[in-house]
Coordinates of C-alpha atoms in Angstrom, one line a residue:
M1 CA -51.1 5.1 70.0
M2 CA -50.6 2.9 73.1
T3 CA -51.4 -0.8 72.8
S4 CA -51.3 -3.8 75.2
R5 CA -48.3 -5.1 73.2
S6 CA -46.0 -2.0 73.3
D7 CA -42.4 -3.1 73.6
A8 CA -39.9 -1.1 75.7
G9 CA -36.8 -2.3 73.9
W10 CA -38.2 -1.6 70.5
L11 CA -39.2 1.9 71.7
R12 CA -35.7 2.6 72.9
R13 CA -34.2 1.6 69.6
R14 CA -36.7 3.7 67.7
V15 CA -36.1 6.8 69.8
G16 CA -32.4 6.2 69.5
R17 CA -32.5 6.1 65.7
E18 CA -34.6 9.2 65.5
L19 CA -32.3 11.1 67.9
R20 CA -29.4 10.3 65.6
T21 CA -31.3 11.3 62.5
L22 CA -32.3 14.6 64.1
R23 CA -28.8 15.3 65.3
E24 CA -27.4 14.6 61.8
R25 CA -30.1 17.0 60.3
A26 CA -29.3 19.7 62.8
P27 CA -27.6 21.9 60.1
E28 CA -31.0 22.2 58.4
R29 CA -32.8 23.0 61.6
V30 CA -30.5 25.1 63.7
G31 CA -27.8 26.1 61.2
R32 CA -24.9 24.1 62.6
R33 CA -23.5 20.6 62.9
I34 CA -23.7 18.9 66.3
S35 CA -21.4 16.1 67.2
T36 CA -22.1 13.5 69.9
S37 CA -19.4 15.2 72.0
E38 CA -21.2 18.6 71.7
A39 CA -24.5 16.9 72.6
A40 CA -22.9 15.4 75.6
T41 CA -21.6 18.7 76.7
E42 CA -25.0 20.3 76.4
L43 CA -26.6 17.5 78.3
G44 CA -23.9 17.4 81.0
C45 CA -23.0 13.8 80.4
T46 CA -20.4 11.6 78.7
Q47 CA -20.1 11.1 74.9
P48 CA -20.6 7.3 75.2
K49 CA -24.0 7.9 76.8
I50 CA -25.1 9.9 73.8
T51 CA -23.9 7.1 71.5
S52 CA -25.6 4.4 73.6
M53 CA -28.8 6.4 73.5
E54 CA -28.7 6.6 69.7
Q55 CA -28.1 2.8 69.6
G56 CA -31.0 2.1 71.8
K57 CA -28.8 0.5 74.5
Y58 CA -29.3 3.1 77.2
R59 CA -32.2 3.3 79.7
L60 CA -33.8 6.6 78.6
Q61 CA -34.7 9.5 80.8
W62 CA -37.4 11.5 79.2
R63 CA -35.9 14.8 80.3
D64 CA -32.7 13.9 78.5
V65 CA -34.6 13.2 75.3
R66 CA -36.5 16.4 75.7
D67 CA -33.3 18.5 76.0
L68 CA -31.7 16.8 73.0
L69 CA -34.7 17.4 70.9
E70 CA -34.7 21.0 71.8
L71 CA -31.0 21.2 70.9
Y72 CA -31.6 19.6 67.6
G73 CA -34.4 21.9 66.6
A74 CA -37.1 19.2 66.6
T75 CA -40.7 20.2 65.9
D76 CA -43.4 20.2 68.5
S77 CA -45.0 17.1 67.2
E78 CA -41.6 15.3 67.2
K79 CA -41.0 16.4 70.8
T80 CA -44.4 15.1 71.9
R81 CA -44.1 11.8 70.2
L82 CA -40.5 11.0 71.2
V83 CA -40.8 12.2 74.8
N84 CA -43.9 10.0 75.1
W85 CA -42.0 7.0 73.7
A86 CA -39.1 7.7 76.1
K87 CA -41.5 7.6 79.1
R88 CA -43.0 4.3 77.9
S89 CA -39.6 2.8 77.1
N90 CA -39.0 1.9 80.7
E91 CA -42.2 -0.2 81.1
P92 CA -41.9 -4.0 81.5
I93 CA -41.6 -6.0 78.2
W94 CA -44.7 -8.2 77.7
W95 CA -42.6 -11.1 76.3
A96 CA -40.2 -11.2 79.2
P97 CA -41.4 -14.6 80.4
F98 CA -40.5 -16.0 76.9
S99 CA -37.1 -14.2 76.6
E100 CA -35.1 -17.5 76.4
V101 CA -36.6 -18.2 73.0
V102 CA -36.7 -14.6 71.6
E103 CA -33.8 -13.9 69.2
D104 CA -32.8 -10.2 68.5
W105 CA -34.4 -10.2 65.0
F106 CA -37.6 -11.6 66.4
A107 CA -37.7 -9.0 69.2
E108 CA -37.6 -6.4 66.4
L109 CA -40.7 -7.9 64.7
I110 CA -42.9 -8.4 67.8
G111 CA -41.8 -4.9 69.1
G112 CA -42.8 -3.4 65.8
E113 CA -46.1 -5.3 65.8
G114 CA -46.9 -3.7 69.2
E115 CA -46.8 -0.2 67.6
A116 CA -48.0 -0.9 64.1
E117 CA -51.3 0.1 62.7
R118 CA -51.4 -2.5 60.0
E119 CA -49.5 -5.7 59.0
I120 CA -49.3 -7.3 55.6
T121 CA -47.9 -10.8 55.7
Y122 CA -47.2 -13.0 52.7
E123 CA -46.6 -16.7 53.4
H124 CA -45.7 -19.5 50.9
G125 CA -44.8 -22.2 53.4
L126 CA -47.1 -22.2 56.4
I127 CA -50.2 -20.6 57.8
P128 CA -49.0 -17.2 59.1
G129 CA -48.0 -17.2 62.8
L130 CA -50.7 -14.8 63.9
L131 CA -53.4 -17.1 62.5
Q132 CA -52.2 -20.5 63.7
T133 CA -54.1 -22.6 66.2
R134 CA -52.3 -23.9 69.3
K135 CA -52.3 -27.5 67.9
Y136 CA -50.9 -26.4 64.6
I137 CA -48.1 -24.5 66.4
E138 CA -47.4 -27.6 68.6
A139 CA -47.1 -29.8 65.5
L140 CA -44.7 -27.3 63.9
T141 CA -42.6 -27.0 67.0
R142 CA -42.3 -30.8 67.4
A143 CA -41.2 -31.1 63.8
S144 CA -38.7 -28.2 63.9
P145 CA -35.0 -29.3 63.9
V146 CA -33.9 -26.0 65.5
V147 CA -36.3 -25.9 68.4
N148 CA -34.9 -27.4 71.5
Q149 CA -37.8 -29.5 72.8
Q150 CA -37.1 -28.4 76.4
Y151 CA -38.4 -25.0 75.2
H152 CA -41.4 -26.4 73.4
D153 CA -43.9 -24.8 75.8
L154 CA -42.2 -21.4 75.7
V155 CA -42.2 -21.3 71.9
V156 CA -45.9 -22.3 71.8
G157 CA -46.8 -19.9 74.5
L158 CA -45.0 -17.0 72.9
R159 CA -46.8 -17.5 69.6
I160 CA -50.2 -17.6 71.3
E161 CA -49.4 -14.5 73.3
R162 CA -48.3 -12.7 70.2
Q163 CA -51.7 -13.2 68.6
H164 CA -53.3 -11.1 71.3
R165 CA -52.3 -8.0 69.3
L166 CA -55.1 -8.8 66.9
F167 CA -57.6 -8.4 69.7
D168 CA -56.3 -5.3 71.5
D169 CA -59.2 -3.6 73.2
E170 CA -58.4 -0.1 71.9
Y171 CA -56.1 -0.6 68.9
P172 CA -56.4 -4.0 67.3
L173 CA -53.8 -4.7 64.7
K174 CA -55.2 -4.6 61.1
L175 CA -53.9 -7.8 59.4
E176 CA -53.9 -8.6 55.7
A177 CA -52.7 -12.2 55.2
L178 CA -51.7 -13.3 51.7
I179 CA -51.4 -17.1 51.7
E180 CA -50.2 -19.4 48.9
E181 CA -52.9 -21.9 47.9
S182 CA -50.3 -24.7 48.2
V183 CA -50.0 -24.0 52.0
L184 CA -53.6 -25.2 52.4
S185 CA -52.7 -28.6 50.9
R186 CA -49.7 -29.1 53.2
P187 CA -50.7 -31.3 56.3
V188 CA -49.2 -30.1 59.6
G189 CA -50.1 -32.5 62.3
S190 CA -53.2 -34.8 62.1
E191 CA -56.3 -34.4 59.9
G192 CA -58.0 -33.1 63.0
V193 CA -55.4 -30.4 63.5
M194 CA -55.9 -29.2 59.9
R195 CA -59.7 -29.2 60.1
E196 CA -59.5 -27.1 63.3
Q197 CA -57.0 -24.8 61.6
F198 CA -59.2 -24.2 58.6
A199 CA -62.2 -23.6 60.8
H200 CA -60.1 -21.1 62.7
L201 CA -59.2 -19.2 59.5
V202 CA -62.8 -19.0 58.4
S203 CA -63.8 -17.7 61.9
L204 CA -61.0 -15.1 61.9
G205 CA -62.2 -13.9 58.5
N206 CA -65.3 -12.5 60.2
Y207 CA -63.3 -9.9 62.1
D208 CA -63.3 -6.4 60.6
N209 CA -59.5 -6.0 61.2
I210 CA -58.5 -9.3 59.5
D211 CA -58.4 -9.8 55.8
I212 CA -57.4 -13.3 54.6
R213 CA -56.6 -13.8 50.9
V214 CA -55.4 -16.9 49.1
V215 CA -52.9 -16.5 46.2
P216 CA -53.9 -19.1 43.6
T217 CA -51.3 -21.5 42.3
S218 CA -52.5 -20.5 38.8
A219 CA -50.9 -17.1 39.4
G220 CA -47.6 -18.7 38.6
A221 CA -44.4 -16.7 39.3
H222 CA -45.4 -13.5 40.9
A223 CA -43.6 -10.6 42.7
A224 CA -43.2 -12.4 46.1
I225 CA -42.3 -15.9 44.8
D226 CA -38.8 -15.6 46.2
G227 CA -39.8 -15.6 49.9
S228 CA -42.2 -14.8 52.7
F229 CA -42.2 -11.3 54.3
I230 CA -44.1 -9.2 56.8
L231 CA -44.7 -5.5 56.1
L232 CA -45.5 -3.3 59.1
E233 CA -47.3 0.0 58.6
F234 CA -47.3 2.8 61.2
E235 CA -49.3 5.9 61.8
E236 CA -46.3 8.2 62.5
F237 CA -43.4 6.9 60.4
Q238 CA -42.4 4.9 57.4
P239 CA -43.1 1.1 57.1
A240 CA -40.7 -1.6 58.2
V241 CA -40.1 -5.0 56.7
Y242 CA -39.4 -8.4 58.2
L243 CA -37.8 -10.8 55.7
Q244 CA -38.2 -14.4 56.7
Q245 CA -35.4 -16.8 56.0
H246 CA -34.5 -20.3 57.1
P247 CA -34.7 -20.6 60.9
V248 CA -31.0 -21.6 61.1
V249 CA -30.0 -18.4 59.3
G250 CA -32.4 -16.2 61.1
A251 CA -34.2 -13.2 59.5
R252 CA -33.8 -9.6 58.7
Y253 CA -35.8 -6.6 60.0
S254 CA -35.4 -3.4 58.1
D255 CA -36.9 0.1 58.4
E256 CA -34.8 1.5 55.5
R257 CA -37.1 3.5 53.3
E258 CA -35.8 1.9 50.1
V259 CA -36.5 -1.6 51.3
A260 CA -40.0 -0.7 52.7
D261 CA -40.9 0.9 49.4
V262 CA -39.9 -2.2 47.4
Y263 CA -42.0 -4.5 49.6
T264 CA -45.0 -2.1 49.7
D265 CA -45.0 -2.4 45.9
I266 CA -44.6 -6.2 46.1
A267 CA -47.5 -6.5 48.5
K268 CA -49.7 -4.6 46.1
Q269 CA -48.7 -6.8 43.2
V270 CA -49.5 -10.0 45.2
R271 CA -52.8 -8.6 46.3
D272 CA -53.7 -7.9 42.7
V273 CA -53.4 -11.7 41.8
A274 CA -54.9 -13.0 45.0
Y275 CA -58.6 -14.1 45.4
S276 CA -60.9 -11.8 47.3
Q277 CA -61.5 -12.6 51.0
E278 CA -65.0 -14.0 50.3
V279 CA -63.7 -16.4 47.6
S280 CA -60.6 -17.2 49.8
L281 CA -62.7 -18.2 52.8
E282 CA -65.0 -20.3 50.6
L283 CA -62.0 -22.1 49.2
I284 CA -60.5 -22.7 52.7
D285 CA -63.8 -24.1 53.9
S286 CA -64.1 -26.4 50.9
M287 CA -60.5 -27.6 51.2
S288 CA -61.1 -28.6 54.8
R289 CA -63.0 -31.6 53.4
D290 CA -59.7 -32.9 52.1
F291 CA -58.8 -33.6 55.7
S292 CA -62.1 -35.1 56.7
G293 CA -60.7 -38.6 56.9

């Protein structure tokens, strides 16, 4: 799958992790262990180059990737996929104009979004970023103690550009947004900002690839009550999870199977207690009157 939001850096890191996994599994595939030094000898390069490739820190040459995959006993489908990613990993990064405000952990998220088939986001504090209006984003940015106001326009622009993934011409991201009911009562900006934000949510709910569900306050303590998260699901490999924390601390992006499995189950449990999309959009529309002045 190729989208308009594919991310070269994310692809390099993903290829690197898979190369390392395949090398470590070589005994199962080719009947012998292969060290990074042996791989370097076979490739005719230095051992640090192999290590850098596995860490996603080296500009990939697709022929190198092809030769390593052959050495490690990769399947034909693995070769096709990883060589394709290696070729794409040298393309320009779409968020380069905003790089001054992109932390490493956020680069992992937006890189993953570029390749994901589906995203499930649970939010208990704010409207999810992919669904925010420009004025809502501007109000948040002005209120944030960690955003240097000289970068205000970059932060706003990045978030708006990130939303374009929902409207990709060929592969729009499928989004399921689980939003706490209390979020709808929290004013961000003026009453006009909130009315516009609610109208935007109702409008987005008409898209086939966007599912917006409100988690009622009456649900009480549920599986995700401890914090917001984003779960990314892919066509060709296991899900990844982005765990949101306080902006000063940062966040964590994990593609460990155990972590992904836990949050896949949590998402299901939250979905089970949430309103349907139809009921949720009716609620959002009715609550907009609370900001009618």
